[in-house]
CSV table of C-alpha atoms in Angstrom, one decimal:
chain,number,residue,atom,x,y,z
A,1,UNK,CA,8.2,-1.9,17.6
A,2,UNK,CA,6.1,0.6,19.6
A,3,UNK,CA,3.6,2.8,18.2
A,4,UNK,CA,6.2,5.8,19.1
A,5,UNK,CA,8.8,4.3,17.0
A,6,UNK,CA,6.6,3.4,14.2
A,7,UNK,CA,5.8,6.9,14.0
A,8,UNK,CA,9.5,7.5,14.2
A,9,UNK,CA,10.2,5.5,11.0
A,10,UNK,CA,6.9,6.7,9.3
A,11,UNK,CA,8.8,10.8,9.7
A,12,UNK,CA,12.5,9.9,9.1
A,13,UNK,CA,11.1,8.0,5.6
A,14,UNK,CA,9.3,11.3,4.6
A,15,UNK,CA,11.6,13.2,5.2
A,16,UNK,CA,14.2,10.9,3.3
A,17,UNK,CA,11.6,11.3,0.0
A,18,UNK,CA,11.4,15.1,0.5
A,19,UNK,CA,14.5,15.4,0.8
A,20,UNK,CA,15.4,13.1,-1.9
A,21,UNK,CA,12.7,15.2,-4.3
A,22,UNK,CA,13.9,18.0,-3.5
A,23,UNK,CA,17.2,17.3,-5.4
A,24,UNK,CA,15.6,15.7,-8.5
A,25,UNK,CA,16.4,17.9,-11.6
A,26,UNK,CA,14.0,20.6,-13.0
A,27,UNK,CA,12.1,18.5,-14.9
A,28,UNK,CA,10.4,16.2,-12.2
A,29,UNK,CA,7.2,17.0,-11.7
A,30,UNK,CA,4.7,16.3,-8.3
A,31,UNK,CA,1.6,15.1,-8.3
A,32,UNK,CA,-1.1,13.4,-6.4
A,33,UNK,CA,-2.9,10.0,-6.7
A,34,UNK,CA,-5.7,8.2,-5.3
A,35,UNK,CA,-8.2,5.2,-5.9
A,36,UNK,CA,-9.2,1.6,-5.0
A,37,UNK,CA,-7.6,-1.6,-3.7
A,38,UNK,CA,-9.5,-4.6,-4.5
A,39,UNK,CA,-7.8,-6.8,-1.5
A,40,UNK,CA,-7.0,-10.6,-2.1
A,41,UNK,CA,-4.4,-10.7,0.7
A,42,UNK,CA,-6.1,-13.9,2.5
A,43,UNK,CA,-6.8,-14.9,6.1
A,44,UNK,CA,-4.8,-15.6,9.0
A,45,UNK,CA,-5.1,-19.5,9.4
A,46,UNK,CA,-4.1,-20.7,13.3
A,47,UNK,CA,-4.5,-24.5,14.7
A,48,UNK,CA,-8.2,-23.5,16.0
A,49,UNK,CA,-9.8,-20.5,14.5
A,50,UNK,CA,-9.5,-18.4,11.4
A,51,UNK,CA,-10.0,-14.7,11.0
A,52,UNK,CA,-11.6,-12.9,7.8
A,53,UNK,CA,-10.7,-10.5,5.8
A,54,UNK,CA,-13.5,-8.8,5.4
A,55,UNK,CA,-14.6,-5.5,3.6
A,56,UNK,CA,-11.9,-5.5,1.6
A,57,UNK,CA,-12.3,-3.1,-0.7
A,58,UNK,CA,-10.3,0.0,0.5
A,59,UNK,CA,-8.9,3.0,-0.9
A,60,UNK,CA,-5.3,5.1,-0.9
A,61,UNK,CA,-4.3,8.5,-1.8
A,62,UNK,CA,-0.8,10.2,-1.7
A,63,UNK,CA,1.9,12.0,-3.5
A,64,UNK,CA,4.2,10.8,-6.6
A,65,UNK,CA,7.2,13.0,-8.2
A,66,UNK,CA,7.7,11.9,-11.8
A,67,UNK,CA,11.4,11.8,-12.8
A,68,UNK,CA,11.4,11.6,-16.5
A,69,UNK,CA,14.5,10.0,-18.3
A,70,UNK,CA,13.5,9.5,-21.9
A,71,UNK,CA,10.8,7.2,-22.2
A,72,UNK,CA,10.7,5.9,-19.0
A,73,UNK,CA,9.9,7.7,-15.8
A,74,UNK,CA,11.2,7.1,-12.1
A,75,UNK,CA,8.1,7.8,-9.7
A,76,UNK,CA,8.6,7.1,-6.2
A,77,UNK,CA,5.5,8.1,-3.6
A,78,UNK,CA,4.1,7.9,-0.8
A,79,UNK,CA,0.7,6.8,0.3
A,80,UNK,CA,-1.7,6.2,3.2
A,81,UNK,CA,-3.7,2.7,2.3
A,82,UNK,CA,-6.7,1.7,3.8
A,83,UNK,CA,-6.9,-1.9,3.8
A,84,UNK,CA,-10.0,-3.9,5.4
A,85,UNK,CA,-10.7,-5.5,8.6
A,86,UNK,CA,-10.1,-8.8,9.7
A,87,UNK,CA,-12.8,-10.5,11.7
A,88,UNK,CA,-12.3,-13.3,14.3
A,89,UNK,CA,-14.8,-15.9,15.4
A,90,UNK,CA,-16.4,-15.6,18.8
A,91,UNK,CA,-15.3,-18.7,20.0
A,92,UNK,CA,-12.0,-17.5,19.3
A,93,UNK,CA,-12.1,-14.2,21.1
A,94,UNK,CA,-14.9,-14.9,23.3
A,95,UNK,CA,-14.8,-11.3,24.9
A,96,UNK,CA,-13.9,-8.0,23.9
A,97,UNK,CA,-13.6,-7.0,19.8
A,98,UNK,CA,-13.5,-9.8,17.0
A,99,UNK,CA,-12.9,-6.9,14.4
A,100,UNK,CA,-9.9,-5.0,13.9
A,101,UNK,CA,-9.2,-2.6,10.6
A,102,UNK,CA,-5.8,-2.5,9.3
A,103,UNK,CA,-4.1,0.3,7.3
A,104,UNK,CA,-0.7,0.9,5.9
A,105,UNK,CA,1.9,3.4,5.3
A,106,UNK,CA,3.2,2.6,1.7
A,107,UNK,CA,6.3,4.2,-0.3
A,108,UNK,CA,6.2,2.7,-3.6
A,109,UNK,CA,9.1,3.2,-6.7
A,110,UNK,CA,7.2,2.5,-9.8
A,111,UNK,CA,9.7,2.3,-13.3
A,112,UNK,CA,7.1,3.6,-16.0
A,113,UNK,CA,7.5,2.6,-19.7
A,114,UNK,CA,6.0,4.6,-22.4
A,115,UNK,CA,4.9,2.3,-25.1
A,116,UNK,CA,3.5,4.1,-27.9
A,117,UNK,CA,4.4,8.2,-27.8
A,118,UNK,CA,2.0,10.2,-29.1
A,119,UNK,CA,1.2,14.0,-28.5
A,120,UNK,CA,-1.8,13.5,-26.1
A,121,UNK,CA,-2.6,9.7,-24.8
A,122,UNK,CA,1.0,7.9,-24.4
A,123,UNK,CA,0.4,3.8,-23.3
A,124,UNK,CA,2.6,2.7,-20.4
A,125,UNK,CA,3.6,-0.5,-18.3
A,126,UNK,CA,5.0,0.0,-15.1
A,127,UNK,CA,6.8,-2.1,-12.6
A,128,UNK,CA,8.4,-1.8,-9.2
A,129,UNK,CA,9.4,-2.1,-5.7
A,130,UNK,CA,7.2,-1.4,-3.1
A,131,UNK,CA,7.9,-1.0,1.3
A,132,UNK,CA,4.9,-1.5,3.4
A,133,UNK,CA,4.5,-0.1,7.0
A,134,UNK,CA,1.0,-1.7,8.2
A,135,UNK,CA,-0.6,-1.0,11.2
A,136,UNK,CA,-3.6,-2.7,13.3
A,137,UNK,CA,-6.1,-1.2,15.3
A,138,UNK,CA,-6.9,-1.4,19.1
A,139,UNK,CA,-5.4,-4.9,20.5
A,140,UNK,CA,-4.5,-6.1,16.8
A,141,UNK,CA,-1.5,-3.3,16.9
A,142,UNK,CA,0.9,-5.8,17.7
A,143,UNK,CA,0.1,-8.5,15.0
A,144,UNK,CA,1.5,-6.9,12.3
A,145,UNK,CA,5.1,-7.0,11.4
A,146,UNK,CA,6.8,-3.9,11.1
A,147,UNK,CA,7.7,-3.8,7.2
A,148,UNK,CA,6.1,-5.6,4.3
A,149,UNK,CA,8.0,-5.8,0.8
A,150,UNK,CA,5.7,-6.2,-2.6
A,151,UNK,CA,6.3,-6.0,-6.3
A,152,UNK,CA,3.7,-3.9,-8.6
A,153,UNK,CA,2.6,-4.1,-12.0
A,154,UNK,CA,0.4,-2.4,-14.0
A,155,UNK,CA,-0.7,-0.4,-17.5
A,156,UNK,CA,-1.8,2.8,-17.7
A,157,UNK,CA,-2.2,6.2,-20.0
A,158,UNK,CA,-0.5,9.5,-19.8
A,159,UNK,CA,-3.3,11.8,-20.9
A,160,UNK,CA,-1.8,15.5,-21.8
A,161,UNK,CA,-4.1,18.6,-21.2
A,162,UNK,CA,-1.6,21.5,-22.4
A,163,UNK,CA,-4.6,23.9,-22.0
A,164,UNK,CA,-4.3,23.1,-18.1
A,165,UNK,CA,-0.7,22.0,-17.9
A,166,UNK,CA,-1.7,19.0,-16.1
A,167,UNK,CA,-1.4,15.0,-16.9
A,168,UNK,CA,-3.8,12.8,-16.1
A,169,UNK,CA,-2.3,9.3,-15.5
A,170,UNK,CA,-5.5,6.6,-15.2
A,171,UNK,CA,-3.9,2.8,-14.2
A,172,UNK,CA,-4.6,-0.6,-13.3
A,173,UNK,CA,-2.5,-2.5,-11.3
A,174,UNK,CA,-1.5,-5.3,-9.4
A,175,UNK,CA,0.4,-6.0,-6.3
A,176,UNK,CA,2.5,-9.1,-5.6
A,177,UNK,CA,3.2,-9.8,-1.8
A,178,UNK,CA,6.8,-10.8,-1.3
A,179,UNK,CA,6.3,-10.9,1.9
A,180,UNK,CA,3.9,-11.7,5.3
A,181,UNK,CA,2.3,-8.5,6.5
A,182,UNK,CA,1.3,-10.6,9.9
A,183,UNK,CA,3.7,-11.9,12.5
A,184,UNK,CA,4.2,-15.7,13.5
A,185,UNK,CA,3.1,-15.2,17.1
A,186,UNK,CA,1.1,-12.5,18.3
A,187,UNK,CA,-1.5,-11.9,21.3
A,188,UNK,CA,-4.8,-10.1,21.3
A,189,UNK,CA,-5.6,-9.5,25.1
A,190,UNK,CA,-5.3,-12.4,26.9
A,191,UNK,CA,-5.4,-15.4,23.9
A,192,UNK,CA,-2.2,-15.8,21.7
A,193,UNK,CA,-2.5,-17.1,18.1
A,194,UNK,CA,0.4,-18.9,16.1
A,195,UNK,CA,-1.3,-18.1,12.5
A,196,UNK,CA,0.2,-21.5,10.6
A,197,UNK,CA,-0.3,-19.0,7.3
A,198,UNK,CA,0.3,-15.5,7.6
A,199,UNK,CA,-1.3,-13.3,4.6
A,200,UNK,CA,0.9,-11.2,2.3
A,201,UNK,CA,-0.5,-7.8,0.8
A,202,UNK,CA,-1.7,-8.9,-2.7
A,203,UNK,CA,-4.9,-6.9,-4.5
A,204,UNK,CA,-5.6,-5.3,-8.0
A,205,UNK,CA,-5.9,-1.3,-7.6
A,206,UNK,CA,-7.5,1.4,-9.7
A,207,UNK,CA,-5.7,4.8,-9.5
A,208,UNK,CA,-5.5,7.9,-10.9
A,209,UNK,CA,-2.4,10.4,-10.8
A,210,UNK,CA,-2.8,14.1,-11.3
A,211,UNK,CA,0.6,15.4,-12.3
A,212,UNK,CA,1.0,19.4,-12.6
């Protein structure tokens, strides 16, 4: 897919989630979110070489819409993930860059489950679906595949501050790759590389959701 129609895809899907918001009952509420991905998505193993993922600590902020139903909540959102960079040997790029950063365009659908209720500091687990558009840098745009499914879970607190109508939603998760996030057969200027495992997006995240 070319960079015009990613961009394409990465519009229509907004819009479908505005749109999509916008007819949620009175009661959903938006919010942002942002924190850390501690990466543990592995390395792209090929028949000579293998490239790194390196610095691999990233970061990811967005928008969430809570749609509460009792005592579990429907929150869909959208984020921008940074991700790390993967680094190929020199003898397997012998000119040009060996390091290219990849990001992501992610629209997750988290199911959140309030475990104890209580006035101020409500317990949660959460679980859900989550699509992944990725996208590499420079010559590395046209390794990755076009969509990448995963599966998070997590815990978390929904702190109340009635003084500031606001909640204050503190989580760790995890994500489960359900599927490769790098195609079978891609070319980075003139060599090609037939990776023999392609990585899937896995990595523990730190967040925190502001709801007003």
């Amino acid at each position: 897919m070319h960079a015009s129609t990613k961009q394409t895809a990465y519009s229509a899907l907004l819009v479908l989630l505005l749109l999509g918001l916008s007819a949620a009952p009175a009661q959903a509420q938006l919010g942002v979110g942002g924190g850390l991905n501690f990466e543990s998505a592995g390395d792209i193993e090929t028949m000579s070489s293998d490239a790194t993922l390196d610095n691999s600590t990233g970061y990811h902020v967005g928008l969430v819409y809570e749609l509460g139903l009792g005592p579990a909540t429907i929150r869909p959102g959208f984020f921008y993930r940074r991700v790390g960079t993967f680094e190929f040997s020199r003898n397997a790029l012998p000119q040009g860059e060996t390091q290219f950063d990849v990001s992501a365009w992610q629209v997750p659908v988290d199911l959140r489950f309030t475990v104890l209720p209580t006035p101020l500091v409500s317990p949660y687990v959460l679980a859900g679906p989550m699509a992944t558009f990725p996208r590499g840098e420079g010559d590395f745009g046209d390794a990755t595949e076009d969509i990448s499914y995963s599966l998070n879970v997590g815990v978390g607190a929904n702190i109340s501050l009635p003084a500031v109508s606001l909640k204050i939603q503190p989580e760790l998760r995890y994500e489960f790759g359900a599927s490769k996030f790098i195609k079978d057969d891609f070319e980075i200027g003139d060599t090609s590389f037939q990776p023999q495992d392609s990585p899937s997006f896995s990595a523990f995240g730190l967040r925190v959701n502001v709801i007003f």
